[in-house]
XYZ file of C-alpha atoms in Angstrom:
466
model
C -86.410 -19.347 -51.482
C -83.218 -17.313 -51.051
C -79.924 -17.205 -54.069
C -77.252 -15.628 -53.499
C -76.288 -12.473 -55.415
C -74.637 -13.445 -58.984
C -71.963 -10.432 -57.886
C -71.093 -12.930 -54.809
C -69.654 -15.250 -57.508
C -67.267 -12.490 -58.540
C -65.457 -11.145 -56.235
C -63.342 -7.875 -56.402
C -60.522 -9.029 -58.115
C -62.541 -11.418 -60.270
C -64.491 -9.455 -62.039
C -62.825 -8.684 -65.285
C -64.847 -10.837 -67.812
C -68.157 -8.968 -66.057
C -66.494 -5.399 -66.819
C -65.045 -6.618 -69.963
C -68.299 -7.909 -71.637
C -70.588 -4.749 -70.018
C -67.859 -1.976 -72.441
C -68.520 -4.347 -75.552
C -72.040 -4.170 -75.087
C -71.777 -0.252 -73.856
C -70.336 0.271 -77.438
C -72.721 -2.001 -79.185
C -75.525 -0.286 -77.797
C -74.007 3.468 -78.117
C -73.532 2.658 -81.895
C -76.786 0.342 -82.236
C -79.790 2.545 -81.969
C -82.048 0.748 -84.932
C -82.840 -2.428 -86.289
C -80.942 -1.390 -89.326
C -77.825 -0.748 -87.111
C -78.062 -4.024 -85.203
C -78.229 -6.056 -88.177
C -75.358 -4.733 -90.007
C -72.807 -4.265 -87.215
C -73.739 -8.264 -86.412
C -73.614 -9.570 -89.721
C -69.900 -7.718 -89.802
C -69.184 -9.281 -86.658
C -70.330 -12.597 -87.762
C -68.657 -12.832 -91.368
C -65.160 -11.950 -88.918
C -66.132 -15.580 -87.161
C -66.819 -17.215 -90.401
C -70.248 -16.792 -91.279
C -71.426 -17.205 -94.741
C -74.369 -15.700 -96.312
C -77.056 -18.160 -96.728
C -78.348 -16.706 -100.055
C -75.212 -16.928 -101.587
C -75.019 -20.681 -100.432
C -78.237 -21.340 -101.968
C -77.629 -20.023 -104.979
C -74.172 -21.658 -105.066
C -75.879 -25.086 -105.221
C -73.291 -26.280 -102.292
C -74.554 -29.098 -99.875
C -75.199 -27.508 -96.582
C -73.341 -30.002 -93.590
C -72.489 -30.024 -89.815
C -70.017 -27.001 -89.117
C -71.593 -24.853 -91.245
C -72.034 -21.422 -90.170
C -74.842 -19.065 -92.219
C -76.813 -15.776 -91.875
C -79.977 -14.975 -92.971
C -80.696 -10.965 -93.589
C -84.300 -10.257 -93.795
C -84.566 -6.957 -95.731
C -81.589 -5.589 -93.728
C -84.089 -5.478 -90.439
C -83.990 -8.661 -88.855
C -81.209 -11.967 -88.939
C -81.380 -15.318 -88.307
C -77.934 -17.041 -87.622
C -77.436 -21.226 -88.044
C -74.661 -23.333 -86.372
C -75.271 -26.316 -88.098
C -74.881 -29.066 -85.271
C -73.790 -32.686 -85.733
C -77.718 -34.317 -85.511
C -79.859 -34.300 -87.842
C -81.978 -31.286 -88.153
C -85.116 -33.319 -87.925
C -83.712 -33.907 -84.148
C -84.555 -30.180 -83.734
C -82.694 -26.774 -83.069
C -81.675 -25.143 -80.187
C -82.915 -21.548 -80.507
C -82.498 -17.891 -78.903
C -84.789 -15.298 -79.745
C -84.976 -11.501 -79.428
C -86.187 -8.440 -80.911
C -83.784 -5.405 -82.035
C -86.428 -3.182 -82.101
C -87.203 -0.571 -79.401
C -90.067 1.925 -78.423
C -88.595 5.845 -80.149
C -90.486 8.111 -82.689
C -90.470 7.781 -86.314
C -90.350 10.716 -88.424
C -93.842 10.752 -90.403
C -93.465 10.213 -93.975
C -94.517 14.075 -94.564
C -92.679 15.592 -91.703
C -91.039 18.924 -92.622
C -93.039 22.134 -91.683
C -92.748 25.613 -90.340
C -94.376 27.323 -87.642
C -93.983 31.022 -86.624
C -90.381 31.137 -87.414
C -89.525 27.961 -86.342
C -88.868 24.292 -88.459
C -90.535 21.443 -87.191
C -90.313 17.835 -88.013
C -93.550 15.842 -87.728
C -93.396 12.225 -85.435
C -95.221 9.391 -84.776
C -94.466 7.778 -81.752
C -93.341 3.696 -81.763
C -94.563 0.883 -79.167
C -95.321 1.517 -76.117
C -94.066 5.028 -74.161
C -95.109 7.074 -71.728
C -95.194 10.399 -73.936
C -93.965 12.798 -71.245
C -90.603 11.315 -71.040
C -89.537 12.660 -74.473
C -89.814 16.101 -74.050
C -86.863 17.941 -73.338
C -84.269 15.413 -74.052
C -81.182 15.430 -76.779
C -82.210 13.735 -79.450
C -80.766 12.040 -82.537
C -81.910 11.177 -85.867
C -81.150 7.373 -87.647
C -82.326 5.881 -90.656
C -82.268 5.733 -94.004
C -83.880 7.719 -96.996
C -84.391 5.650 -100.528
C -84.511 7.686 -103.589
C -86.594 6.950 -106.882
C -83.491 5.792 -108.187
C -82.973 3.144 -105.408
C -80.019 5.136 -104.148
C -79.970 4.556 -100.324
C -78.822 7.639 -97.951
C -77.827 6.872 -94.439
C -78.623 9.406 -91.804
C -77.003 9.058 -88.698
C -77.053 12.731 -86.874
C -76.854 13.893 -83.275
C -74.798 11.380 -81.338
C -70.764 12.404 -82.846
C -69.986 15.137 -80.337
C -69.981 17.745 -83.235
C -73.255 16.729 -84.326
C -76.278 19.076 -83.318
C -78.808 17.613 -81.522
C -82.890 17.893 -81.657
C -85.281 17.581 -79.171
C -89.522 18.222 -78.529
C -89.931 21.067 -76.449
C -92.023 21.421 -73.326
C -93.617 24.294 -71.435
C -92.442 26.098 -69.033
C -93.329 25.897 -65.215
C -94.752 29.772 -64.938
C -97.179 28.810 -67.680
C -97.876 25.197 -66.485
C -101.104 25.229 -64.564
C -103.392 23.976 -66.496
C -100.924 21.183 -67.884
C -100.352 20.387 -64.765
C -103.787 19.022 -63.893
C -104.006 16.482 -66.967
C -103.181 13.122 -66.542
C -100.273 11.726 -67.236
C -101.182 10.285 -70.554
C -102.348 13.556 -71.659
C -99.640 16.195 -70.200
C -97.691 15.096 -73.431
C -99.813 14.245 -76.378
C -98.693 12.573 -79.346
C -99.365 14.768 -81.905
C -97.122 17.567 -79.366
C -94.391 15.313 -79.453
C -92.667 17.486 -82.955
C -89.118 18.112 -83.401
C -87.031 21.724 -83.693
C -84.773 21.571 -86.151
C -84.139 25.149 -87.229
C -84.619 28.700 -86.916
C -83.041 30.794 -89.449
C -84.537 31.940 -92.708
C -83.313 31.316 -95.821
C -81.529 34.680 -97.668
C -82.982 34.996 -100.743
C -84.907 31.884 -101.765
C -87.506 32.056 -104.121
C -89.852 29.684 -105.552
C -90.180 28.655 -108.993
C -92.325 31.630 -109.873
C -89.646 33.829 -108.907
C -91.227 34.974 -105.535
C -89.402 34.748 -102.534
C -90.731 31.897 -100.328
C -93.098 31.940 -97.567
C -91.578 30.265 -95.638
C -88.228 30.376 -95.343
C -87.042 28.343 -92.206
C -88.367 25.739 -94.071
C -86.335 26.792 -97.227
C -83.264 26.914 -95.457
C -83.527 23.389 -93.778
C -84.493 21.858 -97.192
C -81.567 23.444 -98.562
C -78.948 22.021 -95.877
C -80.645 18.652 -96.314
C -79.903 19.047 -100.226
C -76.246 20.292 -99.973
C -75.446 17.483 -97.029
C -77.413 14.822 -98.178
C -78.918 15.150 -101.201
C -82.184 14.950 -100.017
C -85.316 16.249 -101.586
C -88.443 17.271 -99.438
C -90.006 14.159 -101.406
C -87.909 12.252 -100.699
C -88.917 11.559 -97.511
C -92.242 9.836 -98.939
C -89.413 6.701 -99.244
C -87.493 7.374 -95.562
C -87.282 5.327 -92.307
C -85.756 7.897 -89.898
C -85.989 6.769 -86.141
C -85.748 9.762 -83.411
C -83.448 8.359 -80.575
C -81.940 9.478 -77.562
C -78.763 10.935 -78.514
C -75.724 10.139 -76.630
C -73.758 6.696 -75.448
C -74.165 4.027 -72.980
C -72.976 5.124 -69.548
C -71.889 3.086 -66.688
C -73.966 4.081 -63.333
C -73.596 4.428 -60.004
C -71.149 4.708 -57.434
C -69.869 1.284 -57.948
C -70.200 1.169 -61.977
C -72.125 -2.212 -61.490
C -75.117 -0.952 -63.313
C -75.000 0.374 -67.004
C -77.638 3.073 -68.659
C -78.647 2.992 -71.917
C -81.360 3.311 -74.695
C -82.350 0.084 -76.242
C -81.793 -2.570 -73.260
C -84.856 -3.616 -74.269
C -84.604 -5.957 -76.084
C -80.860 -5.202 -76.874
C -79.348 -6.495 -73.495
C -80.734 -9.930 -74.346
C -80.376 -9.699 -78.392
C -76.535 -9.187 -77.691
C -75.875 -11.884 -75.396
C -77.663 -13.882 -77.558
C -75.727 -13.156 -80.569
C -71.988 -13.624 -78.626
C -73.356 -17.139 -77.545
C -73.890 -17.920 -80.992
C -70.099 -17.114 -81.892
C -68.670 -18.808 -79.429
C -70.726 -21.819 -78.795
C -69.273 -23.432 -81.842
C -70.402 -26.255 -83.222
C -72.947 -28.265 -80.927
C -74.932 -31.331 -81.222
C -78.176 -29.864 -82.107
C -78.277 -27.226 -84.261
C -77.816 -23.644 -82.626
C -79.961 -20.296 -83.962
C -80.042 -17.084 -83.084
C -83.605 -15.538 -84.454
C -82.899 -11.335 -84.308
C -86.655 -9.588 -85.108
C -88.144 -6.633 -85.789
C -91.207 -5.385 -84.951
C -91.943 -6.867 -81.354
C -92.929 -3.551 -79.886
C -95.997 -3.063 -82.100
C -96.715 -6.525 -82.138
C -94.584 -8.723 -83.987
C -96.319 -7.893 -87.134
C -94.812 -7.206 -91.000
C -92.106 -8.879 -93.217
C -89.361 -8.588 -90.580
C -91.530 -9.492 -87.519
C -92.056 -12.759 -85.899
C -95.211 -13.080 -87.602
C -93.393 -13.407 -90.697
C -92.807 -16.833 -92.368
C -89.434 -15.732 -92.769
C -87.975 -17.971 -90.062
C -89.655 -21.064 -91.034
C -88.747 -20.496 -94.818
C -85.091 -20.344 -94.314
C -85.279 -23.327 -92.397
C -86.886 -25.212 -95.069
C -84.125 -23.984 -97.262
C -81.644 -25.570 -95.428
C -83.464 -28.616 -94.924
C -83.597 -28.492 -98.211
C -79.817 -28.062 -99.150
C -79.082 -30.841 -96.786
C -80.819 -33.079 -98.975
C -83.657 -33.757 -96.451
C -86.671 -31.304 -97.274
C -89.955 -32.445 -97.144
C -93.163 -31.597 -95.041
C -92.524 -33.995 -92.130
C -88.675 -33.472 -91.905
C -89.705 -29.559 -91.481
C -92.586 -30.062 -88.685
C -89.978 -32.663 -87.066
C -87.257 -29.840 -86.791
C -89.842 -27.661 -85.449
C -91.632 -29.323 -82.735
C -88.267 -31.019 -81.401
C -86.907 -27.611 -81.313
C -86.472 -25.791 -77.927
C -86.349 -22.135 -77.637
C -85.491 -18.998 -75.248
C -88.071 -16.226 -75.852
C -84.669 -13.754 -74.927
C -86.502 -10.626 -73.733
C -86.376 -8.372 -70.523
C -88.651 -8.235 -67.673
C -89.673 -5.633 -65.312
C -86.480 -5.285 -62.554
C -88.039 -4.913 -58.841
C -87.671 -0.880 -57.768
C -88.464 0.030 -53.981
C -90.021 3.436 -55.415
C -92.450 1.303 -56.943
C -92.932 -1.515 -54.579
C -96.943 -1.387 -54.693
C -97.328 -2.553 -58.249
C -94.476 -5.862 -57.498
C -95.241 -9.507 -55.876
C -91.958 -9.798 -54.360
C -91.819 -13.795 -54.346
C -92.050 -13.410 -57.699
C -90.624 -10.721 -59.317
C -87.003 -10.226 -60.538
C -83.908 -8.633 -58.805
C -80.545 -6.979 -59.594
C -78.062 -9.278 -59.134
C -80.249 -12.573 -59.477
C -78.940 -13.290 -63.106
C -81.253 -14.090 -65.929
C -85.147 -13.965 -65.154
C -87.125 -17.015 -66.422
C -90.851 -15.741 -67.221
C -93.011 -19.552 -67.437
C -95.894 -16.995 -68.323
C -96.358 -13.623 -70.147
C -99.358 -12.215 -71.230
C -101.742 -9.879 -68.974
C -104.316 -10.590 -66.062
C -105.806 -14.191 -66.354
C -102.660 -14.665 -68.407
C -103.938 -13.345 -71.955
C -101.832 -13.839 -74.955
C -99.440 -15.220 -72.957
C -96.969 -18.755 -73.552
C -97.447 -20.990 -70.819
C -94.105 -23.122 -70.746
C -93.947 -26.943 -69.362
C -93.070 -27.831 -66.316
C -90.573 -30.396 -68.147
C -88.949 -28.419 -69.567
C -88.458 -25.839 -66.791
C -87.216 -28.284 -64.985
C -84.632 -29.298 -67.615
C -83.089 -25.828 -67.879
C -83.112 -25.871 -64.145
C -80.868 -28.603 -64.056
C -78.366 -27.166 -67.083
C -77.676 -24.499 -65.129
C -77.576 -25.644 -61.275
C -74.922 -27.791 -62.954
C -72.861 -25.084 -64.851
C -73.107 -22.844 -61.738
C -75.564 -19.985 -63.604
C -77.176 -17.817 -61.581
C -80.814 -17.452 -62.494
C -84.556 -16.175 -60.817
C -88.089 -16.388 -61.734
C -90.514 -13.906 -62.071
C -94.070 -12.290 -63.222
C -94.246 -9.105 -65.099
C -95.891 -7.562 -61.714
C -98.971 -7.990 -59.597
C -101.569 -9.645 -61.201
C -104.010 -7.033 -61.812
C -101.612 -4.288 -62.560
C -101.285 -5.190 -66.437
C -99.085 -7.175 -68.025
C -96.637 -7.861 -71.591
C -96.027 -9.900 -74.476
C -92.963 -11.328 -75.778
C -92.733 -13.508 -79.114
C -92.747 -16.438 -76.978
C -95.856 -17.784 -78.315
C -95.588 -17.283 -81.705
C -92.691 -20.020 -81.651
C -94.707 -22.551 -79.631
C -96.986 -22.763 -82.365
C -95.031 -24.653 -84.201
C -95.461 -26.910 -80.818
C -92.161 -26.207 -79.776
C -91.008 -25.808 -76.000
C -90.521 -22.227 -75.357
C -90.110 -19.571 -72.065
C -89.305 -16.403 -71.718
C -85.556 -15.753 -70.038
C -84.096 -12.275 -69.997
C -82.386 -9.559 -68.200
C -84.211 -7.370 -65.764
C -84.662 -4.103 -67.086
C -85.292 -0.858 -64.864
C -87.094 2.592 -66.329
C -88.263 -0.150 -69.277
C -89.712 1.879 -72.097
C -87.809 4.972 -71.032
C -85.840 6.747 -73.475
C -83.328 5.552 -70.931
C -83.252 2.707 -69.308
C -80.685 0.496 -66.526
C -79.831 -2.954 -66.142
C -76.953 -4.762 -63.691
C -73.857 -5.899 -65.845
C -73.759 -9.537 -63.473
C -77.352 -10.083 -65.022
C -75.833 -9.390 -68.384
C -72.927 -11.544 -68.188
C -74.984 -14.008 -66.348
C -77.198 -13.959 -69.293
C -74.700 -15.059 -71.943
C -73.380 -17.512 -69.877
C -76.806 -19.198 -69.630
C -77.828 -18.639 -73.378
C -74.479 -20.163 -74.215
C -74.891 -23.058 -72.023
C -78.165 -23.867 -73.721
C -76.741 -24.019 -77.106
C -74.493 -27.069 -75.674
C -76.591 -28.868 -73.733
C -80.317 -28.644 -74.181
């Protein structure tokens, strides 16, 4: 089956919303580098469109109706966003999910050392990454450090254009011969993958006997950290300090169509899915946009998709409306439909060999509808319906939406997880539809701005109609 490229819809000439939406996403992204990040600048963005706090609704005993716009912050890491819509909630919601996390390396929580002249900060690496990329690269630090006193310090370092920058060093070429006959997962090992951050020593520091300090590279970054921050080396016992690529979102190639960034996945379908929200408005069935952490490593914790968050705050509002009990909540569930909004693999003629090209996804085809995840003989994967495939098939043939289908690969070669099946549990209908992502995993990665504008289009259609 042949479709037409989604840039054939758009002209030159007629391009402008396609180019307009890729810069506000370029600057989402460029600014967005953490779950932290995402979920502030979104609830700002939302309270601008009306958006209340739920909590504060809650606790202001008010009757929760149709029209109703509320967010849900889950420990400033993950957000859940409710249109209310004019059926009952019992009918079911209409629901886009993501994750706002992305693969990076966390700073350890006792990071700070010196070796031979040199301070070093300790990392852990996050999801899935192939190690060698993250040598040699300009890297940022994000996050937050909590004091005893509950006094929260933001860090956000390396990506203004006075900012230094870090980076994990690699070795060089003259000296490489043995490196070079490791594998890849070994050329780069994880404990290898430690940050410079300094090199001079302190002038005169001593230590609370009155000696002057050992080591004194060390001294001198503690001190900086103390006169710019306020930061004690203990204090990073209570820190969550992401290491990012530093630097913004870049349009590439000759003909700008494509944009490069860090974070596409699972950013390029969390945005999308968050604009459709906004401008959606109010719909029949209830519209949600579920933003969660912790995806990467497996959906797991408080602000994953394992959580019960989700499914408490909408027995809150089931609640509120004066409806709550344990049938009206597994009603809203199971009538619920969903799109599992992550990215799959885009189709790259360097890598042809490890791609089924019936079914893989393309530049330029619009958003990629995955029926199945999971790995091999489908493991862990969310099998959707053919119903309800062929429902969405019809929404969009009939709003003009360009779309594909597509397997994360050949079937052998390996295989992903999304948090696709974690909603069908609640016997939902759920599939995966994202945007196709190339370089995924990379510190960074590419994706077409059609199949991004594409993508909003269809998660906005849903809302309405499904």
């Amino acid at each position: 089956m042949e479709k037409k490229n989604a840039w054939e819809k758009y002209p030159e000439g007629k391009r402008e919303e396609v180019y307009a939406f890729g810069e506000r996403y370029k600057a989402f992204i460029s600014s967005c580098k953490t779950e932290r990040e995402c979920v502030s600048e979104m609830i700002a963005q939302a309270r601008e469109a009306g958006f209340e706090d739920l909590k504060a609704v809650l606790e202001s005993g008010r009757k929760i109706q149709a029209g109703d716009k509320l967010y849900a912050d889950n420990m400033g890491k993950a957000l859940a966003l409710f249109v209310i819509g004019r059926q009952p909630l019992e009918k079911g919601m209409n629901i886009l999910g993501a994750h706002i996390d992305s693969p990076r390396l966390d700073l350890k929580q006792v990071p700070l050392y010196e070796d031979t002249g040199m301070a070093m900060l300790d990392t852990h690496y996050y999801g899935g990454v192939k190690k060698y990329q993250w040598v040699t690269l300009p890297l940022a630090l994000h996050g937050v450090v909590v004091k005893k006193d509950g006094t929260k310090i933001e860090i956000n370092l390396g990506d203004k254009e006075d900012d230094p920058v870090f980076g994990v060093s690699d070795l060089l070429i003259h000296l490489a011969g043995e490196q070079m006959e490791k594998k890849a997962s070994k050329v780069i090992e994880g404990e290898k993958l430690d940050l410079l951050v300094g090199s001079i020593p302190s002038a005169g520091e001593k230590d609370k006997d009155g000696e002057k300090v050992k080591e004194a590279v060390k001294a001198n970054v503690l001190k900086l950290l103390k006169e710019q921050y306020n930061i004690e080396e203990e204090d990073f016992l209570s820190a969550e300090i992401e290491v990012v690529p530093a630097g913004k979102a870049r349009d590439y190639g000759l003909d700008r169509s494509m944009i490069m960034g860090y974070g596409h996945d699972d950013r390029v379908c969390a945005y999308p899915s968050f604009v459709a929200t906004l401008e959606a408005g109010v719909c029949d069935k209830t519209s949600v946009c579920l933003l969660v952490d912790k995806e990467e490593i497996g959906s797991v914790g408080a602000t994953g998709m394992c959580s019960q968050f989700f499914s408490y705050m909408v027995a809150e509002i089931l609640n509120a409306m004066g409806g709550y009990d344990q049938i009206a909540f597994n009603r809203a569930m199971s009538n619920s439909k969903m799109l599992s909004s992550d990215v799959n693999a885009a189709f790259d003629p360097l890598y042809a060999s490890v791609m089924e090209k019936n079914n893989c996804s393309y530049f330029g085809g619009g958003p990629t509808f995955n029926k199945y995840t999971g790995s091999r003989g489908k493991s862990g994967s969310n099998d959707a319906n053919p119903e309800y495939i062929a429902e969405l098939r019809r929404i969009l043939d009939e709003n003009g939406i360009s779309y594909q289908t597509a397997e994360l690969g050949k079937v052998d070669q390996g295989g992903g997880g999304t948090i696709a099946y974690i909603l069908a549990n609640y016997n939902m209908s759920v599939i995966d539809c994202g945007v196709a992502v190339l370089n995924m995993h990379a510190p960074w990665e590419i994706i077409s701005k059609v199949d991004l504008y594409e993508a909003k289009r269809c998660y906005t259609v849903f809302l309405k109609e499904a």
